[in-house]
Amino acid sequence: MELIIDEIVAKYNYWIYVVLMMIGFYAMIGKRNLVKKLLGMNIFQTSIILFFVSTGVKKGGGIPIVDKYQALAGGVDAATIVNPLPHVLMLTAIVVGVSVTGVALAVLQRIYKEYGTLEEDEILEKTQR
Amino acid sequence: MSATNLHLFVLVVPLLSAFAVNLLGRSSKQWIAPLVLGSLAFSVIGSLVTLARVVEHGTLRYTVGNWQPPFGIELVVDPLSALMMVLISVVAFLASFSSLKSVEQELPGREPFFFTLYLILIAGLFGLVLTGDAFNLYVLLEITSITTYGLIAMGRGRAALSSFNYIIMGSIGACFYLLGIGYIYILTGTLNMADIARILPTLNAPVATATAIAFVLVGLWIKMAFFPLHSWLPNAYSQAPTGAGTMVAPLMTKVTVYLMVRVILTMYTPALVFTHEWITNGAVWAAALAIVCGSVLALGQKDLRRMLTYIIIAEVGYMVGGIFLANANGLTGSILHIVNDALMTLCLFLVVAAIIYRQGTVSLVSLQGIFHRMPFTMAAFTLGAFAMIGVPPTCGFFSKWYLILGGIDGGHWEFVIALVFSSLVNAVLFFRVIELAFFGSLADGQHHEHTPSERHEAPWWMLKPLVLTAALLIVIGLSTGPLVNNVIRLMIPIGF
Amino acid sequence: MTPIVSIWPLAAILVSLLGALPIILSDRQPNLRESWTILIALAKLAIVAALLPGVLHGGSYVFTIAEVLPGVPIELRVDALGIIFALVASCLWLFTSIYSIGYMRSLDEHAQTRYFASFAVAISATIGVAFAGNLLTMYLFYEVLSLSTYPLVTHEQNAEARASGRKYLTYILGTSIGLALPAMLMTYAAAGTLDFTVGGILAGKASPELLALLLVLFLFGFAKAGLMPFHGWLPAAMVAPTPVSSFLHGVAVVKAGVFAIFRIIFHILGPETLQAANLGVVITTIASVTLLTASLVALTQDSMKRRLAYSTIGQLSYMVLGAGMLSATGMLGGVLHLAMHAFGKITLFFCAGAIYVASKKKYISQMDGLGRRMPITYFAFLLGSLSIIGMPPLGGFISKWNLLVGAIEGDQRLLIVVLLTSSLLNAAYFLPVVYRGFFAATTEGGEDGFKEAPLLCVVPLSLTALASLTMFFYPDMFIKLIRLALGAG
């Protein structure tokens, strides 16, 4: 029992990401409103982005912005700064997420114009007719 | 441009043309066709030259921005990539002829936007087959997916809703892939595929490695519509504008299958993925199930295009099963089937595009007697059907040969039976259509008097690529020997 | 003797495949179109005849079309067994073409261009089956044959034709894809090659169980041979015009099926290997059951073409029976019957067609007294039937005699009974037709007086009947070729 609580407490951030992921996943699959599905997708992507970023964190590490001349002269001590690579990768991932969201919203606008509603079951009803 | 980066230009030219189409196309529609066809023709030639060069000299590499790997992004052209480049460029080129006509009819006035997305999609596909970096793959995967979402949403009726569904499912897939790559990054600290392959086996983290592999594979399976993760495909592909479907249907799923092959062969190495019997067995059983279910679901369809989309799902089963057979014949068959299936699907979708151009629908009922109205189109359809069924000497037979042989070699009789079953069901599906097309309306028991029905064949613009593709089915079939020996064999890992 | 590399085998196939093009292009000029057909038929016969002397001396001709798979190219080889089939097929195609022209013109049939073009493609495929050098090539041409005969079977384009076409494809494609294809792949997996070799390729490489499985899969997989229960397509295909029925189902399509089985038994599985695994019994049992059942059913059929169809099913089983005896004489009889039956059966079908053209009659019960009005046709019918029954002085006697001797030699008493019984049944369903034609009173509504079929129909059927007669006196060439094929030298 102790072990489990230790595990959870030690890696609490990962557990939060898992919870976020599940919330997002549930929203995508379980919700009937299309906008809510989209929000779920965003939450899902965000949780993964957070996961990635957190992999670069170090105890006591600072922001990875250094003075150029200092770095050229004395090198950079990796232990003092957080790993910047995941941040950079996640910038890209955020951009991708934003693009997808943008496209999805444009598509939702079209759906709304076509059907007048954004509830999935109502739309399906209209298409069956 | 020099000899060393021709392969990069194969990607860049369509990309730049996309912007040119957008800008110039707004002022005058005359610009669009030459730009699209010109850039794709360049890509065809460029990729053929690259293939020849790779076969002769070995793998080519290109470092982007001169940042050396493993930190920089690297483009790697090995025989499989080069083959895929040729495939993508040829299929896109042939499909463009037909798409230009379809879009003119279905989306008048929106051609610049359509073809911008179209060309960016193709550039994205080139990027997917060229990249040697795992994260870059994610980005390109999303580029291709986003453009596909846009293209599909441009259709009429329920297209927007199908596109939205595709967005949701596709994003889940991409996120799973990203998650898997995240695990890999945590484990190895690198994102370069060759580097990962080097480092991963030396670690002693079986659970984490397995999870990484699983997430990546499931993500890709969602993207390629591997049963039972296929639900987005039939709606998305059958409601897309015809011009989009003609190019996307043959390519997207096949490139995603290629990605799976690439991930297994280059990033993870087969030794790591195929360690456990229950993984390979399970995957082959799942593939057999995919084949059977895809085929059976196709039987219930009343629209030719939807029927074809379910057949695509079955064909994905062929390829996934072939890889997880984990032997040389299976892998050869799978890679060969990527090429063959792309061509067969292209042929059939070109037929669909031609028929829709002429009569606006491809419901099975509307196809009665179409053999007399569109003989060349239906002749090409017949050839495509034979290829799907697996009649020699069309290409479809030879990939089936390798796949069945791989199944026999590996003792996976369920896969062999599924393949034979699928051939028989395909025969039923296609001959049902051919019969309808051939016989037309019947008067019971009477002689059919030869009434010359008006010939209303597809326009020349659409007929040319169709006939060429149908002929390619036989040419590629007969050239299977050189293709396998000179290109595909180079990709089979030693010891398989 | 080392095989000679020559393009003539390919030429033999291509001459009618490419010839389909001029036929399609001469759509508007029927006489030109028909002369193309005759020209191609003559050319094909000439090429095959030119290849004959080399083969008679023990040589063979090869040509590789494409190296498609490791160890299994698409390859043509003209050897003794193949040239028998090719010779019979090309010779009879010439006759059938002439007959077709007469038949189609008299009835003013529709879509004649499609008919003649499909015919040309079908005969290419038949020669392809004959000249195939390995199992893959033979399978390829077998499938092309199935597909190219579909437009011929469904020529009438009415509901009946549609249903028959569907049945045709279901049986033939279903078995070739479902049974023959897996069997072919399993054979390749076991042997590493699919080349036709005297004595078979599986000696020592396959367990008796695998051999038994492969044998059954192949026997039923090549459903063109009409072994029960996959025979149902044959009677259904009688809805096609008579020249189609006569040639394709009396000669080319069904013979391709039996030929394929011959290739399997002689050159893939191997008689000695089968003998060692005691599998000859399997073949002879399936064949005997089909034989007797088909002959019995033939007795009940009133439609002339259907009676002939069931007779064909029976006769095909004779050939398979002979091969299944796995003895030299039995196999000789089986293969010889391929040639004898071809000439005999085609005569009978030609006569049936001639009767339809001249008097529009399809049912035997309506044909009483017809022999007096069409004596030439009925006399030819008599000769054809006698050949099939196996009476001297017709060619069929030699093949059936060899079958009987083979059964006696092998001390297979059951087979002797089967053979004799079925000969009686053959007589029972053929001879009454002739008898009633000549001697019975004319059926009501019939006219008297001489009214033969048109010349273009009568000449071919007389020639084939005479050929059946001639082959009794000169069977040596065929016998020599068969002995070469079986490796007896």
PDB file of N, CA and C in Angstrom, chain A residues 24-100:
ATOM      1  N   GLY A  24      -9.873  13.736 -22.036  1.00  0.00           N
ATOM      2  CA  GLY A  24      -9.938  14.112 -23.449  1.00  0.00           C
ATOM      3  C   GLY A  24     -10.507  12.993 -24.301  1.00  0.00           C
ATOM      4  N   PHE A  25     -10.035  11.779 -24.043  1.00  0.00           N
ATOM      5  CA  PHE A  25     -10.474  10.630 -24.811  1.00  0.00           C
ATOM      6  C   PHE A  25     -11.974  10.413 -24.646  1.00  0.00           C
ATOM      7  N   TYR A  26     -12.410  10.516 -23.375  1.00  0.00           N
ATOM      8  CA  TYR A  26     -13.839  10.333 -23.114  1.00  0.00           C
ATOM      9  C   TYR A  26     -14.658  11.373 -23.861  1.00  0.00           C
ATOM     10  N   ALA A  27     -14.168  12.608 -23.815  1.00  0.00           N
ATOM     11  CA  ALA A  27     -14.915  13.669 -24.493  1.00  0.00           C
ATOM     12  C   ALA A  27     -15.000  13.400 -25.984  1.00  0.00           C
ATOM     13  N   MET A  28     -13.913  12.937 -26.570  1.00  0.00           N
ATOM     14  CA  MET A  28     -13.908  12.690 -28.009  1.00  0.00           C
ATOM     15  C   MET A  28     -14.888  11.599 -28.391  1.00  0.00           C
ATOM     16  N   ILE A  29     -14.925  10.563 -27.567  1.00  0.00           N
ATOM     17  CA  ILE A  29     -15.741   9.408 -27.949  1.00  0.00           C
ATOM     18  C   ILE A  29     -17.146   9.523 -27.380  1.00  0.00           C
ATOM     19  N   GLY A  30     -17.243  10.005 -26.117  1.00  0.00           N
ATOM     20  CA  GLY A  30     -18.514   9.892 -25.426  1.00  0.00           C
ATOM     21  C   GLY A  30     -19.456  11.059 -25.622  1.00  0.00           C
ATOM     22  N   LYS A  31     -18.933  12.210 -25.901  1.00  0.00           N
ATOM     23  CA  LYS A  31     -19.804  13.376 -25.979  1.00  0.00           C
ATOM     24  C   LYS A  31     -20.474  13.456 -27.335  1.00  0.00           C
ATOM     25  N   ARG A  32     -21.644  14.017 -27.365  1.00  0.00           N
ATOM     26  CA  ARG A  32     -22.374  14.072 -28.624  1.00  0.00           C
ATOM     27  C   ARG A  32     -22.290  15.426 -29.305  1.00  0.00           C
ATOM     28  N   ASN A  33     -21.899  16.415 -28.577  1.00  0.00           N
ATOM     29  CA  ASN A  33     -21.779  17.721 -29.205  1.00  0.00           C
ATOM     30  C   ASN A  33     -20.435  17.798 -29.905  1.00  0.00           C
ATOM     31  N   LEU A  34     -20.443  18.241 -31.141  1.00  0.00           N
ATOM     32  CA  LEU A  34     -19.216  18.203 -31.929  1.00  0.00           C
ATOM     33  C   LEU A  34     -18.140  19.123 -31.362  1.00  0.00           C
ATOM     34  N   VAL A  35     -18.544  20.275 -30.842  1.00  0.00           N
ATOM     35  CA  VAL A  35     -17.550  21.189 -30.282  1.00  0.00           C
ATOM     36  C   VAL A  35     -16.889  20.552 -29.063  1.00  0.00           C
ATOM     37  N   LYS A  36     -17.702  19.843 -28.277  1.00  0.00           N
ATOM     38  CA  LYS A  36     -17.119  19.179 -27.112  1.00  0.00           C
ATOM     39  C   LYS A  36     -16.124  18.109 -27.528  1.00  0.00           C
ATOM     40  N   LYS A  37     -16.431  17.433 -28.647  1.00  0.00           N
ATOM     41  CA  LYS A  37     -15.471  16.445 -29.153  1.00  0.00           C
ATOM     42  C   LYS A  37     -14.165  17.130 -29.487  1.00  0.00           C
ATOM     43  N   LEU A  38     -14.291  18.275 -30.124  1.00  0.00           N
ATOM     44  CA  LEU A  38     -13.097  19.014 -30.505  1.00  0.00           C
ATOM     45  C   LEU A  38     -12.313  19.435 -29.281  1.00  0.00           C
ATOM     46  N   LEU A  39     -13.026  19.896 -28.272  1.00  0.00           N
ATOM     47  CA  LEU A  39     -12.358  20.268 -27.038  1.00  0.00           C
ATOM     48  C   LEU A  39     -11.653  19.064 -26.440  1.00  0.00           C
ATOM     49  N   GLY A  40     -12.321  17.932 -26.488  1.00  0.00           N
ATOM     50  CA  GLY A  40     -11.701  16.720 -25.972  1.00  0.00           C
ATOM     51  C   GLY A  40     -10.403  16.423 -26.700  1.00  0.00           C
ATOM     52  N   MET A  41     -10.430  16.616 -28.025  1.00  0.00           N
ATOM     53  CA  MET A  41      -9.223  16.365 -28.799  1.00  0.00           C
ATOM     54  C   MET A  41      -8.103  17.286 -28.333  1.00  0.00           C
ATOM     55  N   ASN A  42      -8.467  18.557 -28.113  1.00  0.00           N
ATOM     56  CA  ASN A  42      -7.459  19.496 -27.646  1.00  0.00           C
ATOM     57  C   ASN A  42      -6.874  19.092 -26.305  1.00  0.00           C
ATOM     58  N   ILE A  43      -7.756  18.669 -25.393  1.00  0.00           N
ATOM     59  CA  ILE A  43      -7.273  18.253 -24.076  1.00  0.00           C
ATOM     60  C   ILE A  43      -6.333  17.067 -24.221  1.00  0.00           C
ATOM     61  N   PHE A  44      -6.712  16.117 -25.094  1.00  0.00           N
ATOM     62  CA  PHE A  44      -5.891  14.934 -25.316  1.00  0.00           C
ATOM     63  C   PHE A  44      -4.509  15.334 -25.815  1.00  0.00           C
ATOM     64  N   GLN A  45      -4.495  16.189 -26.844  1.00  0.00           N
ATOM     65  CA  GLN A  45      -3.209  16.614 -27.381  1.00  0.00           C
ATOM     66  C   GLN A  45      -2.403  17.358 -26.328  1.00  0.00           C
ATOM     67  N   THR A  46      -3.091  18.221 -25.569  1.00  0.00           N
ATOM     68  CA  THR A  46      -2.382  18.997 -24.540  1.00  0.00           C
ATOM     69  C   THR A  46      -1.728  18.088 -23.518  1.00  0.00           C
ATOM     70  N   SER A  47      -2.447  17.052 -23.143  1.00  0.00           N
ATOM     71  CA  SER A  47      -1.862  16.177 -22.116  1.00  0.00           C
ATOM     72  C   SER A  47      -0.578  15.550 -22.626  1.00  0.00           C
ATOM     73  N   ILE A  48      -0.573  15.181 -23.913  1.00  0.00           N
ATOM     74  CA  ILE A  48       0.641  14.576 -24.458  1.00  0.00           C
ATOM     75  C   ILE A  48       1.753  15.609 -24.532  1.00  0.00           C
ATOM     76  N   ILE A  49       1.381  16.833 -24.885  1.00  0.00           N
ATOM     77  CA  ILE A  49       2.394  17.882 -24.942  1.00  0.00           C
ATOM     78  C   ILE A  49       3.006  18.107 -23.559  1.00  0.00           C
ATOM     79  N   LEU A  50       2.143  18.150 -22.552  1.00  0.00           N
ATOM     80  CA  LEU A  50       2.650  18.328 -21.198  1.00  0.00           C
ATOM     81  C   LEU A  50       3.577  17.179 -20.814  1.00  0.00           C
ATOM     82  N   PHE A  51       3.170  15.980 -21.224  1.00  0.00           N
ATOM     83  CA  PHE A  51       3.978  14.805 -20.927  1.00  0.00           C
ATOM     84  C   PHE A  51       5.379  14.959 -21.484  1.00  0.00           C
ATOM     85  N   PHE A  52       5.436  15.356 -22.745  1.00  0.00           N
ATOM     86  CA  PHE A  52       6.725  15.528 -23.400  1.00  0.00           C
ATOM     87  C   PHE A  52       7.583  16.555 -22.686  1.00  0.00           C
ATOM     88  N   VAL A  53       6.946  17.702 -22.415  1.00  0.00           N
ATOM     89  CA  VAL A  53       7.717  18.791 -21.801  1.00  0.00           C
ATOM     90  C   VAL A  53       8.282  18.349 -20.461  1.00  0.00           C
ATOM     91  N   SER A  54       7.455  17.603 -19.738  1.00  0.00           N
ATOM     92  CA  SER A  54       7.903  17.228 -18.401  1.00  0.00           C
ATOM     93  C   SER A  54       9.069  16.264 -18.432  1.00  0.00           C
ATOM     94  N   THR A  55       9.316  15.646 -19.617  1.00  0.00           N
ATOM     95  CA  THR A  55      10.445  14.723 -19.657  1.00  0.00           C
ATOM     96  C   THR A  55      11.771  15.468 -19.603  1.00  0.00           C
ATOM     97  N   GLY A  56      11.718  16.772 -19.889  1.00  0.00           N
ATOM     98  CA  GLY A  56      12.990  17.493 -19.919  1.00  0.00           C
ATOM     99  C   GLY A  56      13.366  18.143 -18.595  1.00  0.00           C
ATOM    100  N   VAL A  57      12.459  18.052 -17.660  1.00  0.00           N
ATOM    101  CA  VAL A  57      12.681  18.780 -16.406  1.00  0.00           C
ATOM    102  C   VAL A  57      13.799  18.157 -15.579  1.00  0.00           C
ATOM    103  N   LYS A  58      14.570  19.013 -14.972  1.00  0.00           N
ATOM    104  CA  LYS A  58      15.601  18.491 -14.051  1.00  0.00           C
ATOM    105  C   LYS A  58      15.456  19.194 -12.703  1.00  0.00           C
ATOM    106  N   LYS A  59      15.878  18.501 -11.653  1.00  0.00           N
ATOM    107  CA  LYS A  59      15.767  19.085 -10.316  1.00  0.00           C
ATOM    108  C   LYS A  59      16.717  20.265 -10.241  1.00  0.00           C
ATOM    109  N   GLY A  60      16.158  21.424  -9.938  1.00  0.00           N
ATOM    110  CA  GLY A  60      17.003  22.603  -9.802  1.00  0.00           C
ATOM    111  C   GLY A  60      17.405  23.200 -11.130  1.00  0.00           C
ATOM    112  N   GLY A  61      16.858  22.694 -12.225  1.00  0.00           N
ATOM    113  CA  GLY A  61      17.265  23.250 -13.497  1.00  0.00           C
ATOM    114  C   GLY A  61      16.539  24.549 -13.791  1.00  0.00           C
ATOM    115  N   GLY A  62      17.228  25.428 -14.504  1.00  0.00           N
ATOM    116  CA  GLY A  62      16.628  26.722 -14.824  1.00  0.00           C
ATOM    117  C   GLY A  62      16.176  26.769 -16.266  1.00  0.00           C
ATOM    118  N   ILE A  63      15.705  27.942 -16.662  1.00  0.00           N
ATOM    119  CA  ILE A  63      15.217  28.126 -18.018  1.00  0.00           C
ATOM    120  C   ILE A  63      16.401  28.044 -18.975  1.00  0.00           C
ATOM    121  N   PRO A  64      16.227  27.332 -20.081  1.00  0.00           N
ATOM    122  CA  PRO A  64      17.386  27.128 -20.958  1.00  0.00           C
ATOM    123  C   PRO A  64      17.675  28.303 -21.896  1.00  0.00           C
ATOM    124  N   ILE A  65      17.827  29.503 -21.321  1.00  0.00           N
ATOM    125  CA  ILE A  65      18.264  30.645 -22.131  1.00  0.00           C
ATOM    126  C   ILE A  65      19.555  31.155 -21.502  1.00  0.00           C
ATOM    127  N   VAL A  66      20.637  31.109 -22.256  1.00  0.00           N
ATOM    128  CA  VAL A  66      21.943  31.491 -21.709  1.00  0.00           C
ATOM    129  C   VAL A  66      22.536  32.614 -22.534  1.00  0.00           C
ATOM    130  N   ASP A  67      23.469  33.280 -21.926  1.00  0.00           N
ATOM    131  CA  ASP A  67      24.178  34.354 -22.610  1.00  0.00           C
ATOM    132  C   ASP A  67      25.133  33.752 -23.615  1.00  0.00           C
ATOM    133  N   LYS A  68      25.123  34.288 -24.808  1.00  0.00           N
ATOM    134  CA  LYS A  68      25.860  33.657 -25.896  1.00  0.00           C
ATOM    135  C   LYS A  68      27.351  33.639 -25.613  1.00  0.00           C
ATOM    136  N   TYR A  69      27.881  34.771 -25.138  1.00  0.00           N
ATOM    137  CA  TYR A  69      29.342  34.848 -25.000  1.00  0.00           C
ATOM    138  C   TYR A  69      29.805  34.023 -23.827  1.00  0.00           C
ATOM    139  N   GLN A  70      28.965  34.011 -22.785  1.00  0.00           N
ATOM    140  CA  GLN A  70      29.301  33.143 -21.655  1.00  0.00           C
ATOM    141  C   GLN A  70      29.376  31.692 -22.090  1.00  0.00           C
ATOM    142  N   ALA A  71      28.409  31.315 -22.914  1.00  0.00           N
ATOM    143  CA  ALA A  71      28.368  29.924 -23.345  1.00  0.00           C
ATOM    144  C   ALA A  71      29.557  29.594 -24.232  1.00  0.00           C
ATOM    145  N   LEU A  72      29.893  30.520 -25.124  1.00  0.00           N
ATOM    146  CA  LEU A  72      31.031  30.281 -26.012  1.00  0.00           C
ATOM    147  C   LEU A  72      32.324  30.192 -25.227  1.00  0.00           C
ATOM    148  N   ALA A  73      32.409  31.032 -24.204  1.00  0.00           N
ATOM    149  CA  ALA A  73      33.645  31.053 -23.428  1.00  0.00           C
ATOM    150  C   ALA A  73      33.746  29.840 -22.520  1.00  0.00           C
ATOM    151  N   GLY A  74      32.692  29.620 -21.723  1.00  0.00           N
ATOM    152  CA  GLY A  74      32.840  28.606 -20.678  1.00  0.00           C
ATOM    153  C   GLY A  74      32.033  27.342 -20.870  1.00  0.00           C
ATOM    154  N   GLY A  75      31.321  27.211 -21.979  1.00  0.00           N
ATOM    155  CA  GLY A  75      30.494  26.017 -22.127  1.00  0.00           C
ATOM    156  C   GLY A  75      29.224  26.129 -21.300  1.00  0.00           C
ATOM    157  N   VAL A  76      28.397  25.174 -21.445  1.00  0.00           N
ATOM    158  CA  VAL A  76      27.124  25.174 -20.726  1.00  0.00           C
ATOM    159  C   VAL A  76      27.060  23.942 -19.842  1.00  0.00           C
ATOM    160  N   ASP A  77      26.712  24.141 -18.595  1.00  0.00           N
ATOM    161  CA  ASP A  77      26.582  23.001 -17.707  1.00  0.00           C
ATOM    162  C   ASP A  77      25.159  22.456 -17.831  1.00  0.00           C
ATOM    163  N   ALA A  78      25.089  21.248 -18.376  1.00  0.00           N
ATOM    164  CA  ALA A  78      23.765  20.708 -18.677  1.00  0.00           C
ATOM    165  C   ALA A  78      22.918  20.536 -17.433  1.00  0.00           C
ATOM    166  N   ALA A  79      23.532  20.374 -16.296  1.00  0.00           N
ATOM    167  CA  ALA A  79      22.751  20.120 -15.091  1.00  0.00           C
ATOM    168  C   ALA A  79      21.988  21.348 -14.628  1.00  0.00           C
ATOM    169  N   THR A  80      22.401  22.538 -15.079  1.00  0.00           N
ATOM    170  CA  THR A  80      21.746  23.754 -14.581  1.00  0.00           C
ATOM    171  C   THR A  80      20.552  24.174 -15.400  1.00  0.00           C
ATOM    172  N   ILE A  81      20.432  23.624 -16.605  1.00  0.00           N
ATOM    173  CA  ILE A  81      19.286  24.045 -17.408  1.00  0.00           C
ATOM    174  C   ILE A  81      18.425  22.850 -17.765  1.00  0.00           C
ATOM    175  N   VAL A  82      17.159  23.179 -17.933  1.00  0.00           N
ATOM    176  CA  VAL A  82      16.180  22.176 -18.356  1.00  0.00           C
ATOM    177  C   VAL A  82      16.448  21.831 -19.814  1.00  0.00           C
ATOM    178  N   ASN A  83      16.165  20.585 -20.207  1.00  0.00           N
ATOM    179  CA  ASN A  83      16.377  20.148 -21.587  1.00  0.00           C
ATOM    180  C   ASN A  83      15.461  20.928 -22.540  1.00  0.00           C
ATOM    181  N   PRO A  84      16.058  21.696 -23.458  1.00  0.00           N
ATOM    182  CA  PRO A  84      15.203  22.512 -24.329  1.00  0.00           C
ATOM    183  C   PRO A  84      14.596  21.749 -25.504  1.00  0.00           C
ATOM    184  N   LEU A  85      15.142  20.575 -25.817  1.00  0.00           N
ATOM    185  CA  LEU A  85      14.675  19.909 -27.030  1.00  0.00           C
ATOM    186  C   LEU A  85      13.190  19.564 -26.985  1.00  0.00           C
ATOM    187  N   PRO A  86      12.694  18.970 -25.912  1.00  0.00           N
ATOM    188  CA  PRO A  86      11.255  18.684 -25.896  1.00  0.00           C
ATOM    189  C   PRO A  86      10.412  19.942 -26.056  1.00  0.00           C
ATOM    190  N   HIS A  87      10.902  21.068 -25.504  1.00  0.00           N
ATOM    191  CA  HIS A  87      10.146  22.309 -25.648  1.00  0.00           C
ATOM    192  C   HIS A  87       9.986  22.655 -27.124  1.00  0.00           C
ATOM    193  N   VAL A  88      11.104  22.522 -27.822  1.00  0.00           N
ATOM    194  CA  VAL A  88      11.096  22.870 -29.243  1.00  0.00           C
ATOM    195  C   VAL A  88      10.168  21.938 -30.007  1.00  0.00           C
ATOM    196  N   LEU A  89      10.294  20.659 -29.722  1.00  0.00           N
ATOM    197  CA  LEU A  89       9.434  19.688 -30.414  1.00  0.00           C
ATOM    198  C   LEU A  89       7.973  20.005 -30.137  1.00  0.00           C
ATOM    199  N   MET A  90       7.692  20.377 -28.913  1.00  0.00           N
ATOM    200  CA  MET A  90       6.305  20.594 -28.554  1.00  0.00           C
ATOM    201  C   MET A  90       5.772  21.878 -29.145  1.00  0.00           C
ATOM    202  N   LEU A  91       6.680  22.828 -29.419  1.00  0.00           N
ATOM    203  CA  LEU A  91       6.228  23.993 -30.168  1.00  0.00           C
ATOM    204  C   LEU A  91       5.619  23.547 -31.485  1.00  0.00           C
ATOM    205  N   THR A  92       6.349  22.665 -32.149  1.00  0.00           N
ATOM    206  CA  THR A  92       5.839  22.140 -33.405  1.00  0.00           C
ATOM    207  C   THR A  92       4.510  21.438 -33.179  1.00  0.00           C
ATOM    208  N   ALA A  93       4.460  20.620 -32.133  1.00  0.00           N
ATOM    209  CA  ALA A  93       3.231  19.863 -31.888  1.00  0.00           C
ATOM    210  C   ALA A  93       2.070  20.796 -31.591  1.00  0.00           C
ATOM    211  N   ILE A  94       2.359  21.886 -30.891  1.00  0.00           N
ATOM    212  CA  ILE A  94       1.284  22.849 -30.596  1.00  0.00           C
ATOM    213  C   ILE A  94       0.785  23.466 -31.892  1.00  0.00           C
ATOM    214  N   VAL A  95       1.743  23.805 -32.763  1.00  0.00           N
ATOM    215  CA  VAL A  95       1.344  24.373 -34.046  1.00  0.00           C
ATOM    216  C   VAL A  95       0.444  23.399 -34.799  1.00  0.00           C
ATOM    217  N   VAL A  96       0.883  22.138 -34.806  1.00  0.00           N
ATOM    218  CA  VAL A  96       0.073  21.123 -35.485  1.00  0.00           C
ATOM    219  C   VAL A  96      -1.316  21.067 -34.860  1.00  0.00           C
ATOM    220  N   GLY A  97      -1.352  21.074 -33.523  1.00  0.00           N
ATOM    221  CA  GLY A  97      -2.638  21.009 -32.834  1.00  0.00           C
ATOM    222  C   GLY A  97      -3.523  22.188 -33.197  1.00  0.00           C
ATOM    223  N   VAL A  98      -2.905  23.352 -33.245  1.00  0.00           N
ATOM    224  CA  VAL A  98      -3.679  24.554 -33.581  1.00  0.00           C
ATOM    225  C   VAL A  98      -4.229  24.465 -34.986  1.00  0.00           C
ATOM    226  N   SER A  99      -3.383  23.993 -35.914  1.00  0.00           N
ATOM    227  CA  SER A  99      -3.846  23.869 -37.306  1.00  0.00           C
ATOM    228  C   SER A  99      -5.035  22.931 -37.394  1.00  0.00           C
ATOM    229  N   VAL A 100      -4.901  21.782 -36.735  1.00  0.00           N
ATOM    230  CA  VAL A 100      -6.006  20.824 -36.793  1.00  0.00           C
ATOM    231  C   VAL A 100      -7.259  21.439 -36.207  1.00  0.00           C
TER     232      VAL A 100
END
